[in-house]
Amino acid sequence: MTLETVSETRCFTGTQGVYRHDSSSTGTPMTFAVYVPDHAEGEKLPVLWWLSGLTCTHENAMTKCAYHKACADLGVILVGPDTSPRGPDLNGDDVPDDEAYDFGQGAGFYVNATQDPWAKHFHMRDYVEQELPAIVAEHFPVDMDRQGISGHSMGGHGALTVSLRNPGRFRSTSAFAPIVSPLNCPWGEKALTGYLGADKAAWREYDACALIEDGARLSDLLVDQGAADNFLEEQLKTHLLEKAVAEAGMNATIRMQDGYDHSYFFVSTFIADHIAWHAERLKA
């Protein structure tokens, strides 16, 4: 597998890189970002996976999240993939898209689509769970025994569900303003119907609350949610996650942050706190 270096830029005491490769999961070129703190030759560092939200590429968190200093200070690699395949594909054909911001390119929801025309390329679950970790392990100084995962909005949904479906892989899991139950919100209804079909039984493996209800567990969880988030009541429904973890007796810290909205201003305010929380568990 050939990995193309798109750019590498010095940032704090580390390097922010952007890389591209041909993906077997999506059948398209995929671009991702990696921040690597300075480290001793031969040393391997813990890795934090960051999954972004609706409309985002690899670039949004890289330029708006303000994670670099915390990662440099704490010696944590951060990897940020794209949120969907994009066209043209490896055969030169267009990747399907939708005019709306909450479906199609930029809105992969970290699922393996089963419905046409999405099933050919929209395999973001396979990409973030299998293909990208193997590529990162091959090309970067990561200790794959020390992985954490986090994300924002749709990416928070991705972080929660990826971690819940892969018990023991991640030492730490956190999220910012996650979509906690796609089964119970308009974003989820639209995306999962489009990608997976109308049978809601097939949706449960992509719903954090349903996974917890069905027996999946995390050893620990940190969630921050802005109390002034205009998506809170209709789309995010944090109270459903609070209910699910309480009924499961799962260890979780869910914090409502007064005055904060859904933006990267909110994420950047608390990202260093999250990285420190992850680092404590990744280095234990």
PDB file of C-alpha atoms in Angstrom:
ATOM      1  CA  MET A   1       0.000   0.000   0.000  1.00  0.00           C
ATOM      2  CA  THR A   2       1.416   3.343  -1.079  1.00  0.00           C
ATOM      3  CA  LEU A   3       0.975   6.232   1.320  1.00  0.00           C
ATOM      4  CA  GLU A   4       1.267   9.685  -0.215  1.00  0.00           C
ATOM      5  CA  THR A   5       2.412  12.574   1.944  1.00  0.00           C
ATOM      6  CA  VAL A   6       0.231  15.567   1.141  1.00  0.00           C
ATOM      7  CA  SER A   7       1.859  17.893   3.679  1.00  0.00           C
ATOM      8  CA  GLU A   8       3.875  17.907   6.887  1.00  0.00           C
ATOM      9  CA  THR A   9       4.019  21.015   9.061  1.00  0.00           C
ATOM     10  CA  ARG A  10       5.887  21.764  12.266  1.00  0.00           C
ATOM     11  CA  CYS A  11       3.460  22.571  15.089  1.00  0.00           C
ATOM     12  CA  PHE A  12       4.434  23.015  18.751  1.00  0.00           C
ATOM     13  CA  THR A  13       6.898  20.185  19.440  1.00  0.00           C
ATOM     14  CA  GLY A  14       5.594  17.811  16.809  1.00  0.00           C
ATOM     15  CA  THR A  15       4.532  17.386  13.191  1.00  0.00           C
ATOM     16  CA  GLN A  16       1.059  17.780  11.735  1.00  0.00           C
ATOM     17  CA  GLY A  17       0.823  15.652   8.620  1.00  0.00           C
ATOM     18  CA  VAL A  18      -1.807  14.982   5.980  1.00  0.00           C
ATOM     19  CA  TYR A  19      -1.677  11.724   4.007  1.00  0.00           C
ATOM     20  CA  ARG A  20      -3.564  10.058   1.167  1.00  0.00           C
ATOM     21  CA  HIS A  21      -3.966   6.457   0.039  1.00  0.00           C
ATOM     22  CA  ASP A  22      -6.201   4.281  -2.116  1.00  0.00           C
ATOM     23  CA  SER A  23      -8.749   2.589   0.114  1.00  0.00           C
ATOM     24  CA  SER A  24      -9.872  -1.005  -0.343  1.00  0.00           C
ATOM     25  CA  SER A  25     -12.831  -0.345   1.981  1.00  0.00           C
ATOM     26  CA  THR A  26     -14.333   2.559   0.053  1.00  0.00           C
ATOM     27  CA  GLY A  27     -12.830   2.069  -3.393  1.00  0.00           C
ATOM     28  CA  THR A  28     -11.742   5.714  -3.353  1.00  0.00           C
ATOM     29  CA  PRO A  29      -8.735   7.807  -2.412  1.00  0.00           C
ATOM     30  CA  MET A  30      -8.936   8.630   1.317  1.00  0.00           C
ATOM     31  CA  THR A  31      -7.175  11.475   3.094  1.00  0.00           C
ATOM     32  CA  PHE A  32      -6.413  11.580   6.812  1.00  0.00           C
ATOM     33  CA  ALA A  33      -4.487  13.733   9.283  1.00  0.00           C
ATOM     34  CA  VAL A  34      -1.918  12.582  11.860  1.00  0.00           C
ATOM     35  CA  TYR A  35      -0.239  14.668  14.546  1.00  0.00           C
ATOM     36  CA  VAL A  36       2.956  13.088  15.911  1.00  0.00           C
ATOM     37  CA  PRO A  37       4.702  14.654  18.930  1.00  0.00           C
ATOM     38  CA  ASP A  38       8.476  14.604  19.074  1.00  0.00           C
ATOM     39  CA  HIS A  39       9.727  11.367  20.628  1.00  0.00           C
ATOM     40  CA  ALA A  40      12.846   9.288  21.099  1.00  0.00           C
ATOM     41  CA  GLU A  41      14.001   7.143  18.195  1.00  0.00           C
ATOM     42  CA  GLY A  42      12.245   3.796  18.341  1.00  0.00           C
ATOM     43  CA  GLU A  43       9.688   4.966  20.912  1.00  0.00           C
ATOM     44  CA  LYS A  44       6.039   4.185  20.308  1.00  0.00           C
ATOM     45  CA  LEU A  45       3.341   6.540  21.531  1.00  0.00           C
ATOM     46  CA  PRO A  46      -0.304   6.077  22.513  1.00  0.00           C
ATOM     47  CA  VAL A  47      -2.831   7.037  19.852  1.00  0.00           C
ATOM     48  CA  LEU A  48      -6.119   8.919  20.049  1.00  0.00           C
ATOM     49  CA  TRP A  49      -8.546   8.483  17.157  1.00  0.00           C
ATOM     50  CA  TRP A  50     -10.678  11.541  16.412  1.00  0.00           C
ATOM     51  CA  LEU A  51     -13.891  11.160  14.393  1.00  0.00           C
ATOM     52  CA  SER A  52     -15.406  14.350  13.004  1.00  0.00           C
ATOM     53  CA  GLY A  53     -19.014  15.392  12.447  1.00  0.00           C
ATOM     54  CA  LEU A  54     -21.421  16.202   9.650  1.00  0.00           C
ATOM     55  CA  THR A  55     -19.986  18.148   6.670  1.00  0.00           C
ATOM     56  CA  CYS A  56     -16.408  17.724   7.925  1.00  0.00           C
ATOM     57  CA  THR A  57     -13.279  16.406   6.242  1.00  0.00           C
ATOM     58  CA  HIS A  58      -9.991  15.461   7.916  1.00  0.00           C
ATOM     59  CA  GLU A  59      -9.188  19.183   7.975  1.00  0.00           C
ATOM     60  CA  ASN A  60     -11.844  20.646  10.302  1.00  0.00           C
ATOM     61  CA  ALA A  61     -10.505  19.281  13.572  1.00  0.00           C
ATOM     62  CA  MET A  62      -6.914  19.767  12.406  1.00  0.00           C
ATOM     63  CA  THR A  63      -7.425  23.526  11.986  1.00  0.00           C
ATOM     64  CA  LYS A  64     -10.163  24.267  14.580  1.00  0.00           C
ATOM     65  CA  CYS A  65      -9.816  21.774  17.434  1.00  0.00           C
ATOM     66  CA  ALA A  66      -6.648  23.195  19.046  1.00  0.00           C
ATOM     67  CA  TYR A  67      -5.412  19.767  20.111  1.00  0.00           C
ATOM     68  CA  HIS A  68      -1.771  20.142  19.102  1.00  0.00           C
ATOM     69  CA  LYS A  69      -0.245  21.584  22.269  1.00  0.00           C
ATOM     70  CA  ALA A  70      -2.009  19.125  24.559  1.00  0.00           C
ATOM     71  CA  CYS A  71      -0.944  16.191  22.376  1.00  0.00           C
ATOM     72  CA  ALA A  72       2.631  17.500  22.231  1.00  0.00           C
ATOM     73  CA  ASP A  73       2.834  18.060  25.980  1.00  0.00           C
ATOM     74  CA  LEU A  74       1.362  14.653  26.820  1.00  0.00           C
ATOM     75  CA  GLY A  75       3.004  12.601  24.059  1.00  0.00           C
ATOM     76  CA  VAL A  76      -0.191  11.413  22.337  1.00  0.00           C
ATOM     77  CA  ILE A  77      -0.552  10.847  18.599  1.00  0.00           C
ATOM     78  CA  LEU A  78      -3.891  12.026  17.144  1.00  0.00           C
ATOM     79  CA  VAL A  79      -5.343  10.546  13.952  1.00  0.00           C
ATOM     80  CA  GLY A  80      -8.272  12.217  12.169  1.00  0.00           C
ATOM     81  CA  PRO A  81      -9.847  10.483   9.148  1.00  0.00           C
ATOM     82  CA  ASP A  82     -12.341  11.908   6.705  1.00  0.00           C
ATOM     83  CA  THR A  83     -16.059  11.421   7.373  1.00  0.00           C
ATOM     84  CA  SER A  84     -16.981   9.725   4.081  1.00  0.00           C
ATOM     85  CA  PRO A  85     -15.641   8.592   0.724  1.00  0.00           C
ATOM     86  CA  ARG A  86     -15.452  11.262  -1.956  1.00  0.00           C
ATOM     87  CA  GLY A  87     -15.235  11.105  -5.708  1.00  0.00           C
ATOM     88  CA  PRO A  88     -14.122  10.269  -8.207  1.00  0.00           C
ATOM     89  CA  ASP A  89     -13.445   6.675  -7.146  1.00  0.00           C
ATOM     90  CA  LEU A  90     -10.468   4.553  -8.152  1.00  0.00           C
ATOM     91  CA  ASN A  91     -12.141   3.729 -11.476  1.00  0.00           C
ATOM     92  CA  GLY A  92     -12.772   7.391 -12.248  1.00  0.00           C
ATOM     93  CA  ASP A  93     -16.505   7.163 -11.534  1.00  0.00           C
ATOM     94  CA  ASP A  94     -18.415   9.612  -9.359  1.00  0.00           C
ATOM     95  CA  VAL A  95     -19.132   8.671  -5.771  1.00  0.00           C
ATOM     96  CA  PRO A  96     -22.848   9.128  -4.986  1.00  0.00           C
ATOM     97  CA  ASP A  97     -23.841  12.214  -3.040  1.00  0.00           C
ATOM     98  CA  ASP A  98     -26.919  14.026  -1.782  1.00  0.00           C
ATOM     99  CA  GLU A  99     -27.760  17.714  -1.905  1.00  0.00           C
ATOM    100  CA  ALA A 100     -28.476  17.846   1.841  1.00  0.00           C
ATOM    101  CA  TYR A 101     -25.674  18.408   4.347  1.00  0.00           C
ATOM    102  CA  ASP A 102     -26.770  15.497   6.559  1.00  0.00           C
ATOM    103  CA  PHE A 103     -26.550  12.655   4.028  1.00  0.00           C
ATOM    104  CA  GLY A 104     -24.064  11.479   1.417  1.00  0.00           C
ATOM    105  CA  GLN A 105     -20.540  12.849   1.161  1.00  0.00           C
ATOM    106  CA  GLY A 106     -19.473  14.389   4.456  1.00  0.00           C
ATOM    107  CA  ALA A 107     -22.104  12.351   6.299  1.00  0.00           C
ATOM    108  CA  GLY A 108     -20.968   8.733   6.255  1.00  0.00           C
ATOM    109  CA  PHE A 109     -22.174   8.077   9.838  1.00  0.00           C
ATOM    110  CA  TYR A 110     -19.394   5.474  10.263  1.00  0.00           C
ATOM    111  CA  VAL A 111     -21.598   2.675   8.919  1.00  0.00           C
ATOM    112  CA  ASN A 112     -21.226  -0.025   6.278  1.00  0.00           C
ATOM    113  CA  ALA A 113     -24.015   0.848   3.848  1.00  0.00           C
ATOM    114  CA  THR A 114     -26.111  -1.988   2.446  1.00  0.00           C
ATOM    115  CA  GLN A 115     -28.459  -0.004   0.188  1.00  0.00           C
ATOM    116  CA  ASP A 116     -27.822   1.163  -3.370  1.00  0.00           C
ATOM    117  CA  PRO A 117     -26.221   3.380  -4.511  1.00  0.00           C
ATOM    118  CA  TRP A 118     -24.343   3.809  -1.230  1.00  0.00           C
ATOM    119  CA  ALA A 119     -23.270   0.192  -0.678  1.00  0.00           C
ATOM    120  CA  LYS A 120     -20.454   0.340  -3.230  1.00  0.00           C
ATOM    121  CA  HIS A 121     -18.395   3.010  -1.446  1.00  0.00           C
ATOM    122  CA  PHE A 122     -19.857   3.932   1.946  1.00  0.00           C
ATOM    123  CA  HIS A 123     -18.013   1.451   4.164  1.00  0.00           C
ATOM    124  CA  MET A 124     -16.724   3.878   6.767  1.00  0.00           C
ATOM    125  CA  ARG A 125     -17.130   1.332   9.571  1.00  0.00           C
ATOM    126  CA  ASP A 126     -14.649  -1.013   7.901  1.00  0.00           C
ATOM    127  CA  TYR A 127     -12.392   1.923   7.121  1.00  0.00           C
ATOM    128  CA  VAL A 128     -12.115   3.307  10.667  1.00  0.00           C
ATOM    129  CA  GLU A 129     -12.248  -0.048  12.474  1.00  0.00           C
ATOM    130  CA  GLN A 130      -9.920  -2.082  10.257  1.00  0.00           C
ATOM    131  CA  GLU A 131      -8.204  -0.503   7.284  1.00  0.00           C
ATOM    132  CA  LEU A 132      -6.994   2.809   8.684  1.00  0.00           C
ATOM    133  CA  PRO A 133      -5.675   1.343  11.971  1.00  0.00           C
ATOM    134  CA  ALA A 134      -3.592  -1.162   9.988  1.00  0.00           C
ATOM    135  CA  ILE A 135      -2.166   1.636   7.825  1.00  0.00           C
ATOM    136  CA  VAL A 136      -1.369   3.851  10.804  1.00  0.00           C
ATOM    137  CA  ALA A 137       0.259   0.950  12.661  1.00  0.00           C
ATOM    138  CA  GLU A 138       2.488   0.278   9.639  1.00  0.00           C
ATOM    139  CA  HIS A 139       3.607   3.845   8.960  1.00  0.00           C
ATOM    140  CA  PHE A 140       3.590   5.715  12.284  1.00  0.00           C
ATOM    141  CA  PRO A 141       5.154   5.165  15.742  1.00  0.00           C
ATOM    142  CA  VAL A 142       1.925   4.094  17.466  1.00  0.00           C
ATOM    143  CA  ASP A 143       1.520   1.651  20.320  1.00  0.00           C
ATOM    144  CA  MET A 144      -1.649  -0.177  19.297  1.00  0.00           C
ATOM    145  CA  ASP A 145      -2.011  -1.567  22.818  1.00  0.00           C
ATOM    146  CA  ARG A 146      -2.692   2.016  23.965  1.00  0.00           C
ATOM    147  CA  GLN A 147      -5.598   3.361  21.921  1.00  0.00           C
ATOM    148  CA  GLY A 148      -8.260   5.906  22.810  1.00  0.00           C
ATOM    149  CA  ILE A 149     -11.123   7.257  20.712  1.00  0.00           C
ATOM    150  CA  SER A 150     -13.126  10.466  20.689  1.00  0.00           C
ATOM    151  CA  GLY A 151     -15.214  12.574  18.339  1.00  0.00           C
ATOM    152  CA  HIS A 152     -17.723  15.364  17.868  1.00  0.00           C
ATOM    153  CA  SER A 153     -21.431  15.145  16.952  1.00  0.00           C
ATOM    154  CA  MET A 154     -21.716  12.469  14.231  1.00  0.00           C
ATOM    155  CA  GLY A 155     -18.130  11.661  15.158  1.00  0.00           C
ATOM    156  CA  GLY A 156     -19.136  11.327  18.798  1.00  0.00           C
ATOM    157  CA  HIS A 157     -21.723   8.791  17.643  1.00  0.00           C
ATOM    158  CA  GLY A 158     -18.930   7.051  15.740  1.00  0.00           C
ATOM    159  CA  ALA A 159     -16.553   7.030  18.707  1.00  0.00           C
ATOM    160  CA  LEU A 160     -19.166   5.600  21.071  1.00  0.00           C
ATOM    161  CA  THR A 161     -20.376   2.886  18.709  1.00  0.00           C
ATOM    162  CA  VAL A 162     -16.925   1.849  17.463  1.00  0.00           C
ATOM    163  CA  SER A 163     -15.716   1.494  21.045  1.00  0.00           C
ATOM    164  CA  LEU A 164     -18.835  -0.341  22.249  1.00  0.00           C
ATOM    165  CA  ARG A 165     -18.598  -2.821  19.358  1.00  0.00           C
ATOM    166  CA  ASN A 166     -14.908  -3.534  19.990  1.00  0.00           C
ATOM    167  CA  PRO A 167     -14.586  -4.400  23.685  1.00  0.00           C
ATOM    168  CA  GLY A 168     -11.054  -4.145  25.018  1.00  0.00           C
ATOM    169  CA  ARG A 169      -9.579  -2.338  22.011  1.00  0.00           C
ATOM    170  CA  PHE A 170      -9.747   1.165  23.481  1.00  0.00           C
ATOM    171  CA  ARG A 171      -8.484   2.077  26.919  1.00  0.00           C
ATOM    172  CA  SER A 172     -10.431   5.345  26.843  1.00  0.00           C
ATOM    173  CA  THR A 173     -13.536   6.695  25.114  1.00  0.00           C
ATOM    174  CA  SER A 174     -14.895  10.238  25.097  1.00  0.00           C
ATOM    175  CA  ALA A 175     -17.209  12.382  23.000  1.00  0.00           C
ATOM    176  CA  PHE A 176     -18.322  15.956  22.417  1.00  0.00           C
ATOM    177  CA  ALA A 177     -22.045  16.524  21.767  1.00  0.00           C
ATOM    178  CA  PRO A 178     -22.545  13.020  20.380  1.00  0.00           C
ATOM    179  CA  ILE A 179     -25.602  11.791  18.509  1.00  0.00           C
ATOM    180  CA  VAL A 180     -26.351   9.186  21.174  1.00  0.00           C
ATOM    181  CA  SER A 181     -29.323   7.421  19.569  1.00  0.00           C
ATOM    182  CA  PRO A 182     -29.780   7.567  15.780  1.00  0.00           C
ATOM    183  CA  LEU A 183     -32.820   5.338  16.285  1.00  0.00           C
ATOM    184  CA  ASN A 184     -34.543   8.287  17.943  1.00  0.00           C
ATOM    185  CA  CYS A 185     -33.580  11.432  16.024  1.00  0.00           C
ATOM    186  CA  PRO A 186     -34.191  12.902  12.545  1.00  0.00           C
ATOM    187  CA  TRP A 187     -30.518  12.803  11.522  1.00  0.00           C
ATOM    188  CA  GLY A 188     -30.335   9.120  12.380  1.00  0.00           C
ATOM    189  CA  GLU A 189     -33.692   8.228  10.847  1.00  0.00           C
ATOM    190  CA  LYS A 190     -32.654   9.783   7.538  1.00  0.00           C
ATOM    191  CA  ALA A 191     -29.106   8.438   7.411  1.00  0.00           C
ATOM    192  CA  LEU A 192     -29.741   4.904   8.642  1.00  0.00           C
ATOM    193  CA  THR A 193     -32.805   4.450   6.452  1.00  0.00           C
ATOM    194  CA  GLY A 194     -30.797   5.597   3.448  1.00  0.00           C
ATOM    195  CA  TYR A 195     -27.693   3.552   4.178  1.00  0.00           C
ATOM    196  CA  LEU A 196     -29.172   0.446   5.831  1.00  0.00           C
ATOM    197  CA  GLY A 197     -32.832   0.243   4.826  1.00  0.00           C
ATOM    198  CA  ALA A 198     -36.060   0.418   6.789  1.00  0.00           C
ATOM    199  CA  ASP A 199     -35.465  -2.545   9.138  1.00  0.00           C
ATOM    200  CA  LYS A 200     -34.563  -0.844  12.408  1.00  0.00           C
ATOM    201  CA  ALA A 201     -33.174  -4.067  13.857  1.00  0.00           C
ATOM    202  CA  ALA A 202     -30.183  -3.511  11.548  1.00  0.00           C
ATOM    203  CA  TRP A 203     -29.669  -0.063  13.048  1.00  0.00           C
ATOM    204  CA  ARG A 204     -29.009  -1.161  16.624  1.00  0.00           C
ATOM    205  CA  GLU A 205     -25.299  -1.816  16.125  1.00  0.00           C
ATOM    206  CA  TYR A 206     -24.980   1.858  15.125  1.00  0.00           C
ATOM    207  CA  ASP A 207     -26.827   3.267  18.148  1.00  0.00           C
ATOM    208  CA  ALA A 208     -24.863   3.774  21.375  1.00  0.00           C
ATOM    209  CA  CYS A 209     -27.913   3.568  23.635  1.00  0.00           C
ATOM    210  CA  ALA A 210     -29.149   0.406  21.908  1.00  0.00           C
ATOM    211  CA  LEU A 211     -25.708  -1.210  22.159  1.00  0.00           C
ATOM    212  CA  ILE A 212     -25.625  -0.513  25.896  1.00  0.00           C
ATOM    213  CA  GLU A 213     -29.168  -1.849  26.276  1.00  0.00           C
ATOM    214  CA  ASP A 214     -28.052  -4.981  24.407  1.00  0.00           C
ATOM    215  CA  GLY A 215     -25.168  -5.568  26.820  1.00  0.00           C
ATOM    216  CA  ALA A 216     -22.155  -3.669  25.425  1.00  0.00           C
ATOM    217  CA  ARG A 217     -20.104  -1.855  28.048  1.00  0.00           C
ATOM    218  CA  LEU A 218     -17.236   0.627  28.390  1.00  0.00           C
ATOM    219  CA  SER A 219     -14.951   0.655  31.402  1.00  0.00           C
ATOM    220  CA  ASP A 220     -15.156   4.447  31.526  1.00  0.00           C
ATOM    221  CA  LEU A 221     -16.664   7.257  29.472  1.00  0.00           C
ATOM    222  CA  LEU A 222     -16.361  11.055  29.334  1.00  0.00           C
ATOM    223  CA  VAL A 223     -18.933  13.176  27.475  1.00  0.00           C
ATOM    224  CA  ASP A 224     -19.188  16.965  27.273  1.00  0.00           C
ATOM    225  CA  GLN A 225     -22.379  18.546  25.943  1.00  0.00           C
ATOM    226  CA  GLY A 226     -23.088  22.238  25.493  1.00  0.00           C
ATOM    227  CA  ALA A 227     -26.277  23.257  27.288  1.00  0.00           C
ATOM    228  CA  ALA A 228     -26.885  25.989  24.667  1.00  0.00           C
ATOM    229  CA  ASP A 229     -26.506  23.552  21.765  1.00  0.00           C
ATOM    230  CA  ASN A 230     -29.397  24.147  19.361  1.00  0.00           C
ATOM    231  CA  PHE A 231     -29.323  20.464  18.336  1.00  0.00           C
ATOM    232  CA  LEU A 232     -29.570  19.138  21.882  1.00  0.00           C
ATOM    233  CA  GLU A 233     -33.294  18.476  22.208  1.00  0.00           C
ATOM    234  CA  GLU A 234     -34.159  17.231  18.710  1.00  0.00           C
ATOM    235  CA  GLN A 235     -31.013  15.484  17.508  1.00  0.00           C
ATOM    236  CA  LEU A 236     -28.509  14.740  20.291  1.00  0.00           C
ATOM    237  CA  LYS A 237     -30.783  13.767  23.194  1.00  0.00           C
ATOM    238  CA  THR A 238     -28.066  13.400  25.805  1.00  0.00           C
ATOM    239  CA  HIS A 239     -30.657  12.360  28.386  1.00  0.00           C
ATOM    240  CA  LEU A 240     -31.072   9.032  26.568  1.00  0.00           C
ATOM    241  CA  LEU A 241     -27.386   8.245  27.099  1.00  0.00           C
ATOM    242  CA  GLU A 242     -27.622   9.297  30.745  1.00  0.00           C
ATOM    243  CA  LYS A 243     -30.550   6.900  31.165  1.00  0.00           C
ATOM    244  CA  ALA A 244     -28.807   4.029  29.361  1.00  0.00           C
ATOM    245  CA  VAL A 245     -25.569   4.227  31.356  1.00  0.00           C
ATOM    246  CA  ALA A 246     -27.458   4.610  34.651  1.00  0.00           C
ATOM    247  CA  GLU A 247     -29.602   1.548  33.985  1.00  0.00           C
ATOM    248  CA  ALA A 248     -26.509  -0.428  32.943  1.00  0.00           C
ATOM    249  CA  GLY A 249     -24.510   0.680  35.985  1.00  0.00           C
ATOM    250  CA  MET A 250     -21.766   1.858  33.618  1.00  0.00           C
ATOM    251  CA  ASN A 251     -19.074   4.248  34.804  1.00  0.00           C
ATOM    252  CA  ALA A 252     -19.615   7.498  32.895  1.00  0.00           C
ATOM    253  CA  THR A 253     -19.068  11.224  33.399  1.00  0.00           C
ATOM    254  CA  ILE A 254     -21.556  13.266  31.357  1.00  0.00           C
ATOM    255  CA  ARG A 255     -21.107  17.013  31.800  1.00  0.00           C
ATOM    256  CA  MET A 256     -23.524  19.700  30.672  1.00  0.00           C
ATOM    257  CA  GLN A 257     -21.516  22.853  29.939  1.00  0.00           C
ATOM    258  CA  ASP A 258     -23.561  26.019  30.452  1.00  0.00           C
ATOM    259  CA  GLY A 259     -23.495  28.574  27.642  1.00  0.00           C
ATOM    260  CA  TYR A 260     -21.718  26.411  25.051  1.00  0.00           C
ATOM    261  CA  ASP A 261     -23.134  25.577  21.630  1.00  0.00           C
ATOM    262  CA  HIS A 262     -22.334  22.884  19.046  1.00  0.00           C
ATOM    263  CA  SER A 263     -19.376  24.604  17.413  1.00  0.00           C
ATOM    264  CA  TYR A 264     -15.636  24.009  17.416  1.00  0.00           C
ATOM    265  CA  PHE A 265     -15.376  26.906  19.884  1.00  0.00           C
ATOM    266  CA  PHE A 266     -17.012  24.520  22.356  1.00  0.00           C
ATOM    267  CA  VAL A 267     -14.779  21.613  21.359  1.00  0.00           C
ATOM    268  CA  SER A 268     -11.574  23.658  21.513  1.00  0.00           C
ATOM    269  CA  THR A 269     -12.483  24.872  25.009  1.00  0.00           C
ATOM    270  CA  PHE A 270     -12.497  21.365  26.472  1.00  0.00           C
ATOM    271  CA  ILE A 271     -10.233  19.384  24.129  1.00  0.00           C
ATOM    272  CA  ALA A 272      -7.127  19.686  26.303  1.00  0.00           C
ATOM    273  CA  ASP A 273      -9.130  18.369  29.245  1.00  0.00           C
ATOM    274  CA  HIS A 274     -10.205  15.359  27.189  1.00  0.00           C
ATOM    275  CA  ILE A 275      -6.686  14.661  25.927  1.00  0.00           C
ATOM    276  CA  ALA A 276      -5.364  14.757  29.488  1.00  0.00           C
ATOM    277  CA  TRP A 277      -8.145  12.379  30.543  1.00  0.00           C
ATOM    278  CA  HIS A 278      -7.221  10.009  27.719  1.00  0.00           C
ATOM    279  CA  ALA A 279      -3.489  10.298  28.410  1.00  0.00           C
ATOM    280  CA  GLU A 280      -3.993   9.323  32.045  1.00  0.00           C
ATOM    281  CA  ARG A 281      -5.658   6.087  30.953  1.00  0.00           C
ATOM    282  CA  LEU A 282      -3.416   5.429  27.961  1.00  0.00           C
ATOM    283  CA  LYS A 283      -0.267   5.746  30.032  1.00  0.00           C
ATOM    284  CA  ALA A 284      -1.478   3.803  33.088  1.00  0.00           C
TER     285      ALA A 284
END
